[in-house]
Tab-separated table of C-alpha atoms and ligand atoms in Angstrom:
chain	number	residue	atom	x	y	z
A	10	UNK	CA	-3.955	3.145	-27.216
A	11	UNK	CA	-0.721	2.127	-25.386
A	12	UNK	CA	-1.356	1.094	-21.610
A	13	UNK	CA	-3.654	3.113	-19.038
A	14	UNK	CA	-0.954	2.832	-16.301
A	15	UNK	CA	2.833	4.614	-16.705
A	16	UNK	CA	4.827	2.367	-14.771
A	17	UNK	CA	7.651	2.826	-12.812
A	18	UNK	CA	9.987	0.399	-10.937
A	19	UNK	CA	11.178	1.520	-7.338
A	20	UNK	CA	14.450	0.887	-5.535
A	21	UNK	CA	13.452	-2.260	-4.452
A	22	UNK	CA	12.578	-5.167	-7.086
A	23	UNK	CA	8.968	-5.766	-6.290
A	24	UNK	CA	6.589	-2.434	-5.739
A	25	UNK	CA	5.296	-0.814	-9.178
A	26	UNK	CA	4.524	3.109	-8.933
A	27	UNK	CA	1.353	3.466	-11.480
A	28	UNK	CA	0.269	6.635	-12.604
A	29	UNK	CA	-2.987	6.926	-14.241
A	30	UNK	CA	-3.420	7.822	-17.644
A	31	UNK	CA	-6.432	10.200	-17.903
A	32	UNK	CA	-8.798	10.319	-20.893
A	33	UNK	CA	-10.472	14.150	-20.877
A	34	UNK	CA	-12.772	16.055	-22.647
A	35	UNK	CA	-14.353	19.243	-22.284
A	36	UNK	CA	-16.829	17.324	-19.438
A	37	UNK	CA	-13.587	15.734	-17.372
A	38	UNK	CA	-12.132	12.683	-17.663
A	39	UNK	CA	-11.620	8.743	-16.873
A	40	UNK	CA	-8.938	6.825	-15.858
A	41	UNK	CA	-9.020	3.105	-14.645
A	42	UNK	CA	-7.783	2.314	-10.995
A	43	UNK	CA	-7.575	-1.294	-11.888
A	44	UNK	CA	-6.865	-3.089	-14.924
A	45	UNK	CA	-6.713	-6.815	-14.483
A	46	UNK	CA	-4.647	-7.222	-18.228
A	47	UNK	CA	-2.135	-4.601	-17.646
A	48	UNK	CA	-1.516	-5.234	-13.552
A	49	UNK	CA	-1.278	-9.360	-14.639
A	50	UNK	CA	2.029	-7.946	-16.251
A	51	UNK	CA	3.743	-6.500	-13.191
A	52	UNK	CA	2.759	-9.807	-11.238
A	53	UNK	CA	-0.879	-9.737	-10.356
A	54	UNK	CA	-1.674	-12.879	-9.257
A	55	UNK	CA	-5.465	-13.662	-10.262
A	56	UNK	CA	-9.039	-12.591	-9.120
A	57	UNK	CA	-9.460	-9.307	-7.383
A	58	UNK	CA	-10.732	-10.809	-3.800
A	59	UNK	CA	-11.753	-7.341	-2.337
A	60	UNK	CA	-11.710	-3.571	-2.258
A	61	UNK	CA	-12.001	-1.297	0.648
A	62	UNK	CA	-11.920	2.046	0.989
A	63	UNK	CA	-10.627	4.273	4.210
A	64	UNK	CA	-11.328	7.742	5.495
A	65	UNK	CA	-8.474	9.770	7.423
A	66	UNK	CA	-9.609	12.713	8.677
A	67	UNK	CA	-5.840	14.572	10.092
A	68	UNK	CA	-3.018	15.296	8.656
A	69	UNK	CA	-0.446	13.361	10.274
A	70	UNK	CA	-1.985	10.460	11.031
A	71	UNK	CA	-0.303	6.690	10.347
A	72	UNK	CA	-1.741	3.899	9.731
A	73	UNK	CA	-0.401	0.589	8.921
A	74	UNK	CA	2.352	-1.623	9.291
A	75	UNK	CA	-0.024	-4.418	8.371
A	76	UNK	CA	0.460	-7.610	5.985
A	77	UNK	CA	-1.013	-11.243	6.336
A	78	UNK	CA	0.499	-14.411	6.901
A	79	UNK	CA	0.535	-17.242	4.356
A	80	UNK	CA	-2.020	-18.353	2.799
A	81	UNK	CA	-3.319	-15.270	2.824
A	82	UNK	CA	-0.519	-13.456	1.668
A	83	UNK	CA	-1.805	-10.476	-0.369
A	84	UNK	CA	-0.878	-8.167	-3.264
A	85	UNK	CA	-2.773	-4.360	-2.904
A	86	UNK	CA	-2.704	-1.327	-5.062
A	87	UNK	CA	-3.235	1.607	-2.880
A	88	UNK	CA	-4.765	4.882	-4.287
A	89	UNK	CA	-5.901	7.843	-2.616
A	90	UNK	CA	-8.957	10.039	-4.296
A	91	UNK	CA	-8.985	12.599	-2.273
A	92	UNK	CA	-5.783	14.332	-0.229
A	93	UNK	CA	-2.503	13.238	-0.349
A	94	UNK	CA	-0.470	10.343	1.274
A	95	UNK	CA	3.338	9.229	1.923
A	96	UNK	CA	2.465	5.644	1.491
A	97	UNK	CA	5.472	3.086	2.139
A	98	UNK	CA	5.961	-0.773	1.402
A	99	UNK	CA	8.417	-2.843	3.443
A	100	UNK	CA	9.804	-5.793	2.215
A	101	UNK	CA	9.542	-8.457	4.493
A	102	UNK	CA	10.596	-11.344	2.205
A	103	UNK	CA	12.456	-13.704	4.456
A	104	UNK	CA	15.562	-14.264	2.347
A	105	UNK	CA	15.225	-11.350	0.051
A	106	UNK	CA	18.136	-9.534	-0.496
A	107	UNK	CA	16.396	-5.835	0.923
A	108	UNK	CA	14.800	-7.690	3.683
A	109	UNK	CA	13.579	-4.674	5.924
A	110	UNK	CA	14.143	-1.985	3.529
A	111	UNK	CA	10.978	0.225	1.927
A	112	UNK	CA	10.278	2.383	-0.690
A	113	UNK	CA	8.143	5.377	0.219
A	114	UNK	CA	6.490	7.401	-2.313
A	115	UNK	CA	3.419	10.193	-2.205
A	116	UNK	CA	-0.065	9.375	-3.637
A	117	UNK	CA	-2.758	12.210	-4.084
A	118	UNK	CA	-5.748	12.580	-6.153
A	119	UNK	CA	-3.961	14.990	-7.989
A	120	UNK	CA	-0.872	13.050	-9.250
A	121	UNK	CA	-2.970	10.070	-10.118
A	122	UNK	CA	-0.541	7.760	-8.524
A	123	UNK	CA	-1.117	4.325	-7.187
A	124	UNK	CA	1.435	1.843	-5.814
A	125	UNK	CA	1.290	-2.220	-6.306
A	126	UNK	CA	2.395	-3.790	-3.385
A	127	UNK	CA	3.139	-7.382	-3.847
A	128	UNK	CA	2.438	-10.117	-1.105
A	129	UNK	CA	5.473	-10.169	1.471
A	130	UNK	CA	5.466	-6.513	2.024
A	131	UNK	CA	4.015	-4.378	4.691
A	132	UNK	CA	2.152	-1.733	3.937
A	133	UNK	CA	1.600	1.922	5.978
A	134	UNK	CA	1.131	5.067	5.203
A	135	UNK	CA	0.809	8.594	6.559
A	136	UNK	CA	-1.913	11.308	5.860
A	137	UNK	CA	0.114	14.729	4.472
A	138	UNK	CA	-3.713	16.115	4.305
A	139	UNK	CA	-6.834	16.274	6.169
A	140	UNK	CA	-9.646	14.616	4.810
A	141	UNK	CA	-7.913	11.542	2.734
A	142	UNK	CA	-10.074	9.257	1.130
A	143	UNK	CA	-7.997	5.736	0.090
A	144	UNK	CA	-9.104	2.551	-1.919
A	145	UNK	CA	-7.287	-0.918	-1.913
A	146	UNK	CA	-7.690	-3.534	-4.315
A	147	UNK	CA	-6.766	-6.767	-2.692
A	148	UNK	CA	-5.598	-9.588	-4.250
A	149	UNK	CA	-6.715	-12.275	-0.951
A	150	UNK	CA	-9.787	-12.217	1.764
A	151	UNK	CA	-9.214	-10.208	4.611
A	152	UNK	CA	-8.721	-13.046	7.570
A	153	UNK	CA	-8.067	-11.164	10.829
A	154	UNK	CA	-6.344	-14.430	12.044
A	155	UNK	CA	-3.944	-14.357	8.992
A	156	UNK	CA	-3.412	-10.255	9.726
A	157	UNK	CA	-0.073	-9.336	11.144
A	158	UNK	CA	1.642	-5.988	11.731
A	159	UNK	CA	4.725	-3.912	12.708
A	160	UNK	CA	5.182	-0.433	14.300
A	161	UNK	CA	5.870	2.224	11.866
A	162	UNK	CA	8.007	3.605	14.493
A	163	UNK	CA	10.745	0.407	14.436
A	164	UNK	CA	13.993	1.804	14.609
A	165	UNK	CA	14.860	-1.198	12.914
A	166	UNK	CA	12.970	0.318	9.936
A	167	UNK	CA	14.118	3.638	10.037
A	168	UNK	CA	11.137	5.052	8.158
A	169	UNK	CA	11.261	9.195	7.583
A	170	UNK	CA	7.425	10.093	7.931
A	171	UNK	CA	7.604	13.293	6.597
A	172	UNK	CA	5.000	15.006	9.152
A	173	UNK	CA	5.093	14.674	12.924
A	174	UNK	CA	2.616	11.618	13.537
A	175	UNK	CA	-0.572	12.775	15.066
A	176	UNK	CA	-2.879	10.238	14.931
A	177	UNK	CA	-1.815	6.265	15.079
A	178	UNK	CA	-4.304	3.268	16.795
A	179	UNK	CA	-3.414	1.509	19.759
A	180	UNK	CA	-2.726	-1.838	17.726
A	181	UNK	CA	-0.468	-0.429	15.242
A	182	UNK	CA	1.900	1.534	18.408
A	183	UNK	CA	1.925	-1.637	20.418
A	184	UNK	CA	3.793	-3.722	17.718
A	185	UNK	CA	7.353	-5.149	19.215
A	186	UNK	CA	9.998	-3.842	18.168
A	187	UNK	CA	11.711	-6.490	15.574
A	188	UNK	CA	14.316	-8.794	16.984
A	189	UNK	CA	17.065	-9.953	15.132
A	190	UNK	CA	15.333	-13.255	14.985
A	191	UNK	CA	12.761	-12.084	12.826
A	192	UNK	CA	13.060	-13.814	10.132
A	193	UNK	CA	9.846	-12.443	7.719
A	194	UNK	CA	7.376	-13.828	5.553
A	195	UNK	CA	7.158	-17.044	3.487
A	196	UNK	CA	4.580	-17.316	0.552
B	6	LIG	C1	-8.280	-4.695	6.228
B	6	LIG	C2	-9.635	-4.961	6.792
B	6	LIG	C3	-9.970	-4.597	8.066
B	6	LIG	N1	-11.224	-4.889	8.528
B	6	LIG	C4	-11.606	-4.462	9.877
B	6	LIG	C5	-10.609	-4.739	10.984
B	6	LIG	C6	-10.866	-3.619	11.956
B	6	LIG	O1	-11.943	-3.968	12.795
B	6	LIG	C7	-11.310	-2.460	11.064
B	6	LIG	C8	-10.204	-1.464	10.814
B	6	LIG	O2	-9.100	-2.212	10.377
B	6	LIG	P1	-7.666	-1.554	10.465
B	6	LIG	O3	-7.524	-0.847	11.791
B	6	LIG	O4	-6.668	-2.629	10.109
B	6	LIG	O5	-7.721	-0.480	9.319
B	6	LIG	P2	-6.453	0.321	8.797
B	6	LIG	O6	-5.510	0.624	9.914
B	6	LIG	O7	-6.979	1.407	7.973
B	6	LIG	O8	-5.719	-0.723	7.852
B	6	LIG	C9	-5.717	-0.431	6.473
B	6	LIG	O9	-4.649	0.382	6.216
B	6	LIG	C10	-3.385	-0.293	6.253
B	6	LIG	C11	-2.328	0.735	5.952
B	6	LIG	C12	-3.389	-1.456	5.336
B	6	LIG	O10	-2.487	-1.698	4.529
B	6	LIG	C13	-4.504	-2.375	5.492
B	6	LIG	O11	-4.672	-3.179	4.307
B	6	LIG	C14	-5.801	-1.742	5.766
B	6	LIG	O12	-6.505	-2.588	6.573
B	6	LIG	O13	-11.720	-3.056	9.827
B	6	LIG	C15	-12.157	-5.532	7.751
B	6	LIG	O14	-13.282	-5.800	8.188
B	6	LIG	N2	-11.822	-5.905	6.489
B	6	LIG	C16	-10.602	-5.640	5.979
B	6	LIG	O15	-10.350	-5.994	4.808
């Protein structure tokens, strides 16, 4: 059996597009949302360190730009079960040559599609159902001190959200906007 994951590279050098390989049968199938062997490949960098999963209920809603500082710098693969997302990555690697630039791509239950996100991105995305149920596979601890964010309204980031936002928290609106003497993350 080749690998569970199809992998796909994205316009910026970092961020791995996954889609699942399902096993079926006349009962239904399995896939694997995580496989240490194959994701240690694309850059994985050791232990899984936590999982969470989220609940949006509307359509619409944003959530995100978040990251965290060094040391706690953190590689996720974000999959939704249930509805669909336009889930986007931001590349926030001071130096890098698409400093600032994302990739945006849509996850649902239905196309089995997961994306890795590799520490020194942000990561948001926006609900293009009701009732979307994500999980995350993190790579670090979650340290609110380490936790840092940016509005997924920037200007500076031009991101395309392809529904009218309805729904966004306080925290993730009230983000500055970025200066031009932001200079990103360091691992
Ligand atoms: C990430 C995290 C958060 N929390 C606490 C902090 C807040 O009190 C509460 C909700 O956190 P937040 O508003 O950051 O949740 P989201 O806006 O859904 O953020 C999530 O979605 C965006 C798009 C992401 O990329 C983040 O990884 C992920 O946290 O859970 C924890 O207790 N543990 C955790 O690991």
């Amino acid at each position: 059996m080749s690998g569970r994951f199809i992998a796909e590279k994205l316009a910026i050098d970092g961020p791995v597009l996954l889609t699942r390989r399902r096993l079926g049968d006349e009962r239904g199938h399995l896939s694997r949302l995580f496989c240490g062997e194959e994701l240690l490949d694309h850059g994985w960098p050791g232990p899984v360190m936590q999982v969470n999963e989220t609940g949006t209920g509307q359509a619409g809603t944003v959530r995100g730009l978040h990251f965290q500082h060094a040391p706690f710098g953190e590689w996720k693969l974000v999959t939704s079960l249930q509805g669909a997302i336009f889930d986007v990555a931001v590349d926030l690697r001071s130096g890098s040559p698409t400093f600032l630039q994302h990739v945006g791509v849509e996850l649902s239950a239905e196309n089995a599609r997961s994306l890795l996100i590799p520490a020194g991105f942000a990561h948001g995305f926006q609900a293009l159902t009701d009732a979307v149920r994500m999980v995350y596979v993190h790579s670090a601890p979650y340290r609110a001190e380490a936790e840092g964010g940016l509005s997924p309204l920037d200007a500076a980031l031009g991101i395309a959200w392809p529904q009218p936002v309805s729904l966004m928290s306080d925290r993730d609106r009230s983000h500055p906007p970025i200066t031009p003497e932001f200079e990103g993350l360091t691992p």
